[in-house]
Short mmCIF file of C-alpha atoms in Angstrom, two decimals:
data_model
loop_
_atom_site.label_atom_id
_atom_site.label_comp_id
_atom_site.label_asym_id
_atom_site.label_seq_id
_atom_site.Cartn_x
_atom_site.Cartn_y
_atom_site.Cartn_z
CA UNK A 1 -10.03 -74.63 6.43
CA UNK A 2 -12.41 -73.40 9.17
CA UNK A 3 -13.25 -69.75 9.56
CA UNK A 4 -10.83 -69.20 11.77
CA UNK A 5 -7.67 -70.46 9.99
CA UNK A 6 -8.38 -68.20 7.59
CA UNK A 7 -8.61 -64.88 9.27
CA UNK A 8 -4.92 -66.27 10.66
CA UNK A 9 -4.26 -67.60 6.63
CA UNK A 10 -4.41 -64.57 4.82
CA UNK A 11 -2.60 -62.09 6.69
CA UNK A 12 0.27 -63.85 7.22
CA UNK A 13 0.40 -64.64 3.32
CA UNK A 14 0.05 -60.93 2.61
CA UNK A 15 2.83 -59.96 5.32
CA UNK A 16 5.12 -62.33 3.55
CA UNK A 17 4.16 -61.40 0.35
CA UNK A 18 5.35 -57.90 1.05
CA UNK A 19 8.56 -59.24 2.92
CA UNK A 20 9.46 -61.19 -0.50
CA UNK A 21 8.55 -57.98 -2.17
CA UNK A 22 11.35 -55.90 -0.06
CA UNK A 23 14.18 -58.77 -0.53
CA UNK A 24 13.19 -59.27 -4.40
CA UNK A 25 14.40 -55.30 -4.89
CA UNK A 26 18.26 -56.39 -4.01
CA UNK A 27 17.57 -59.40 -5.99
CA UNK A 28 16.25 -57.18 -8.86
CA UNK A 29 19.19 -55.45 -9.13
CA UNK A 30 21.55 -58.02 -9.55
CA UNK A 31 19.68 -59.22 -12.52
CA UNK A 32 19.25 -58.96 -15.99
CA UNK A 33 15.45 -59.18 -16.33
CA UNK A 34 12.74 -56.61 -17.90
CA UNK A 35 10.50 -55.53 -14.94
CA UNK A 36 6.84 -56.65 -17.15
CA UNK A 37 7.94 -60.08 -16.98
CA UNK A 38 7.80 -59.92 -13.24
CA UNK A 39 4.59 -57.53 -12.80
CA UNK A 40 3.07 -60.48 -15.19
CA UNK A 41 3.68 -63.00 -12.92
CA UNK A 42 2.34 -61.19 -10.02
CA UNK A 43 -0.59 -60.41 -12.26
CA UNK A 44 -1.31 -63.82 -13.78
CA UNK A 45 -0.68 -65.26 -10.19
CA UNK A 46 -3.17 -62.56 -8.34
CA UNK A 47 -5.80 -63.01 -10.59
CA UNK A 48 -5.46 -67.00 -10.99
CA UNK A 49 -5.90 -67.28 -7.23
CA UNK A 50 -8.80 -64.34 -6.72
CA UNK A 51 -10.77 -66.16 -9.34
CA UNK A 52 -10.29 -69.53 -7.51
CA UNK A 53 -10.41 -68.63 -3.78
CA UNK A 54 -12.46 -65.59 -4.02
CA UNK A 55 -15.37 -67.79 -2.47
CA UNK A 56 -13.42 -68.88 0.86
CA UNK A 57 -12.05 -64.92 1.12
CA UNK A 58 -15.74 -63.48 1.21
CA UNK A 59 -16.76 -65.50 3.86
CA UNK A 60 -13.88 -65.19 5.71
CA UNK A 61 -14.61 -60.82 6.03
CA UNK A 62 -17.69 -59.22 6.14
CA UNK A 63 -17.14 -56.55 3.49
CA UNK A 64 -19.30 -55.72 0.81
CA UNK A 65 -19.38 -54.26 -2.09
CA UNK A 66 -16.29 -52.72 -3.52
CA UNK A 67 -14.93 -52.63 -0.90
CA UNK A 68 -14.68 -56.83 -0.78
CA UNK A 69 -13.39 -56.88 -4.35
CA UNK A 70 -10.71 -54.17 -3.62
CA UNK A 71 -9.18 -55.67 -0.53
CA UNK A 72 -9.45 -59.03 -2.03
CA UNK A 73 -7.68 -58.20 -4.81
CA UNK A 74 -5.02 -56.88 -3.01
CA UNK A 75 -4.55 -59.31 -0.94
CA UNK A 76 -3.96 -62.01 -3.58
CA UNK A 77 -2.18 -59.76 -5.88
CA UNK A 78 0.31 -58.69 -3.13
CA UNK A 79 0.57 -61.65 -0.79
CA UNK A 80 0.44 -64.76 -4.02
CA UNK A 81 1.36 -62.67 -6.47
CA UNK A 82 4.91 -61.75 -4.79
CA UNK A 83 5.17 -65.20 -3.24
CA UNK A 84 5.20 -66.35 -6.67
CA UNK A 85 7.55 -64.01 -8.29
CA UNK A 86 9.82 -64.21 -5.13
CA UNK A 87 9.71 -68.14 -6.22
CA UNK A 88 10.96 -67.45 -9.71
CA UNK A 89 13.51 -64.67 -8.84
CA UNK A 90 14.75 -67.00 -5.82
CA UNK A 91 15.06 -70.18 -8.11
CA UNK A 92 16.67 -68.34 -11.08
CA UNK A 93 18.88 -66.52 -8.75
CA UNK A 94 20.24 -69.55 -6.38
CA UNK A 95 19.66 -71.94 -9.37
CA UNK A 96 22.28 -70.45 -11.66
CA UNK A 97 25.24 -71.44 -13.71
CA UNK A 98 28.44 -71.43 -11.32
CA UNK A 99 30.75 -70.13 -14.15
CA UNK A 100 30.56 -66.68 -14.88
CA UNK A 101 31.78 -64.44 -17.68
CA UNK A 102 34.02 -61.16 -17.81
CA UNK A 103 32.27 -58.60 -20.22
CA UNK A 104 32.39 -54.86 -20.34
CA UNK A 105 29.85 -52.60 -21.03
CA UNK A 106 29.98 -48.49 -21.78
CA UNK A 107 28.41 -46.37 -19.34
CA UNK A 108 25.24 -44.83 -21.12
CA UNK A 109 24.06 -42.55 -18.48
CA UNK A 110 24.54 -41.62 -14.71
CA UNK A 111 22.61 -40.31 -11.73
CA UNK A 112 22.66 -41.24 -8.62
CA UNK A 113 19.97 -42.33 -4.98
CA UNK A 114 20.00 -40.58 -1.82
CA UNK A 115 21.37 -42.28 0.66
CA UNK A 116 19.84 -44.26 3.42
CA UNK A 117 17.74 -42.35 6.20
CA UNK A 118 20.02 -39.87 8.40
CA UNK A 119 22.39 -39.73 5.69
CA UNK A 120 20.64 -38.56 2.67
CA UNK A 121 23.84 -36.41 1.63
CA UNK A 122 25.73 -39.74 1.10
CA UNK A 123 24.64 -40.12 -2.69
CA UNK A 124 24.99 -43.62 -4.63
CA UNK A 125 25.89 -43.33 -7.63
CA UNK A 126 23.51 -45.24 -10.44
CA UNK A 127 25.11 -45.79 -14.20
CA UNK A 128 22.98 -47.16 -17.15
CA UNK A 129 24.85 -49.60 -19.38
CA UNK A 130 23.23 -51.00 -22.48
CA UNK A 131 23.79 -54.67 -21.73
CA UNK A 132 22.57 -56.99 -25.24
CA UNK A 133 19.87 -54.26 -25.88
CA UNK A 134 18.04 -54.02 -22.69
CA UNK A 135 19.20 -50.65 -20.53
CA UNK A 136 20.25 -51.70 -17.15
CA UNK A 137 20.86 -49.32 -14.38
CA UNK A 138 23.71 -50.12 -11.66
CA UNK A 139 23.73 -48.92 -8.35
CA UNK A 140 26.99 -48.46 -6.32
CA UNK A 141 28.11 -47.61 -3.09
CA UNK A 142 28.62 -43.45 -2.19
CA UNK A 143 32.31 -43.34 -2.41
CA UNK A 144 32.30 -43.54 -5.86
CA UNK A 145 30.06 -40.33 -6.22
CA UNK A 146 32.94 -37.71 -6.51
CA UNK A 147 34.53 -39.71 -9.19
CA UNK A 148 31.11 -40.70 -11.07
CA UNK A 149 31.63 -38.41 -13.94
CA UNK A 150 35.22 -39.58 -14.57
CA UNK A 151 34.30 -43.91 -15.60
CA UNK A 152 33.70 -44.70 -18.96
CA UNK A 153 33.01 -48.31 -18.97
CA UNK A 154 31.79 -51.26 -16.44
CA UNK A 155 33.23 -54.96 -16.27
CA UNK A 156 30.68 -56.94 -14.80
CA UNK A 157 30.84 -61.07 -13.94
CA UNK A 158 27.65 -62.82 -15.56
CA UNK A 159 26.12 -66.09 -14.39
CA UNK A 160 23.49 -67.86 -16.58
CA UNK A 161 20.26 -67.48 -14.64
CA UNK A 162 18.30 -70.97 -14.37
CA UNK A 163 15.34 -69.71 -16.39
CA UNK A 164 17.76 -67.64 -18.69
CA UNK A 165 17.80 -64.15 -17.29
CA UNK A 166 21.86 -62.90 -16.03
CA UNK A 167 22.63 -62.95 -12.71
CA UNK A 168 25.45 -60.40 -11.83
CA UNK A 169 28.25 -61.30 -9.72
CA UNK A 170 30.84 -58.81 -9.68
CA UNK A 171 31.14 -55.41 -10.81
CA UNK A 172 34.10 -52.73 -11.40
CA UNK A 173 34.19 -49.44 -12.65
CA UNK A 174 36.41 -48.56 -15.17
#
């Protein structure tokens, strides 16, 4: 790649990096997977690619010093990093078992989000349900704030993730 592919390269790999980022957050929450697994990946994935294209990124930019190893870093860990996790959340997600299962889980604790910008005072509710041992927090829409104190229990529909992790489908407070 000449000089100038890569000033064009890396940009657009962090900028859609951070796009995957944004999109993996509703993705996230509709699955049953401990967050270090995914800030591993990102990790492993970062470093993996600073170590190997580190080279082409320095003379690409004309920083120096810290300054070369900070941005660099961040670019790989943000824009491959994310790519890559976005890749495994994507294909577990979209790869998953098409037959899901009823369970129901007891609401361990609740609080709740602001809402989106301009109307912060409509609050979504957020319950934690122990679900196999892992705590799992559920947001839901803001009409269920009033009555948040008065459910007990969630039913949720569960898909087999393709690497193993629940995907949820449905869910219904009870």
């Amino acid at each position: 790649m000449t000089k100038k592919q890569r000033k064009i390269f890396y940009p657009t790999i962090f900028i859609l990096g951070l796009f995957l980022m944004a999109w993996q957050v509703t993705i996230f929450r509709n699955t049953i997977i401990d967050f270090k697994i995914l800030i591993g990946i990102i990790l492993v994935v970062g470093i993996i690619t600073f170590l190997v294209d580190f080279k082409n990124y320095e003379k690409t930019y004309k920083y120096s010093g810290i300054g070369l190893y900070l941005y660099s870093s961040i670019h790989y860990l943000c824009g491959f990093g994310f790519i890559a996790c976005a890749i495994f959340m994507l294909t577990n997600y979209y790869f998953a078992d098409k037959t899901p299962v009823r369970e129901t889980f007891e609401i361990v604790e609740r609080s709740s989000l602001p809402g989106r910008k301009y109307h912060r005072d409509e609050r979504k509710p957020t319950f934690r349900i122990n679900y196999n041992g892992k705590i799992k927090e559920l947001v839901f829409n803001h009409e269920y704030y009033e009555k948040m104190d008065f459910f007990t229990n969630v039913e949720l529909e569960v898909r087999k993730g393709y690497f193993g992790f629940d995907i949820l489908e449905n869910k219904k407070l009870n």
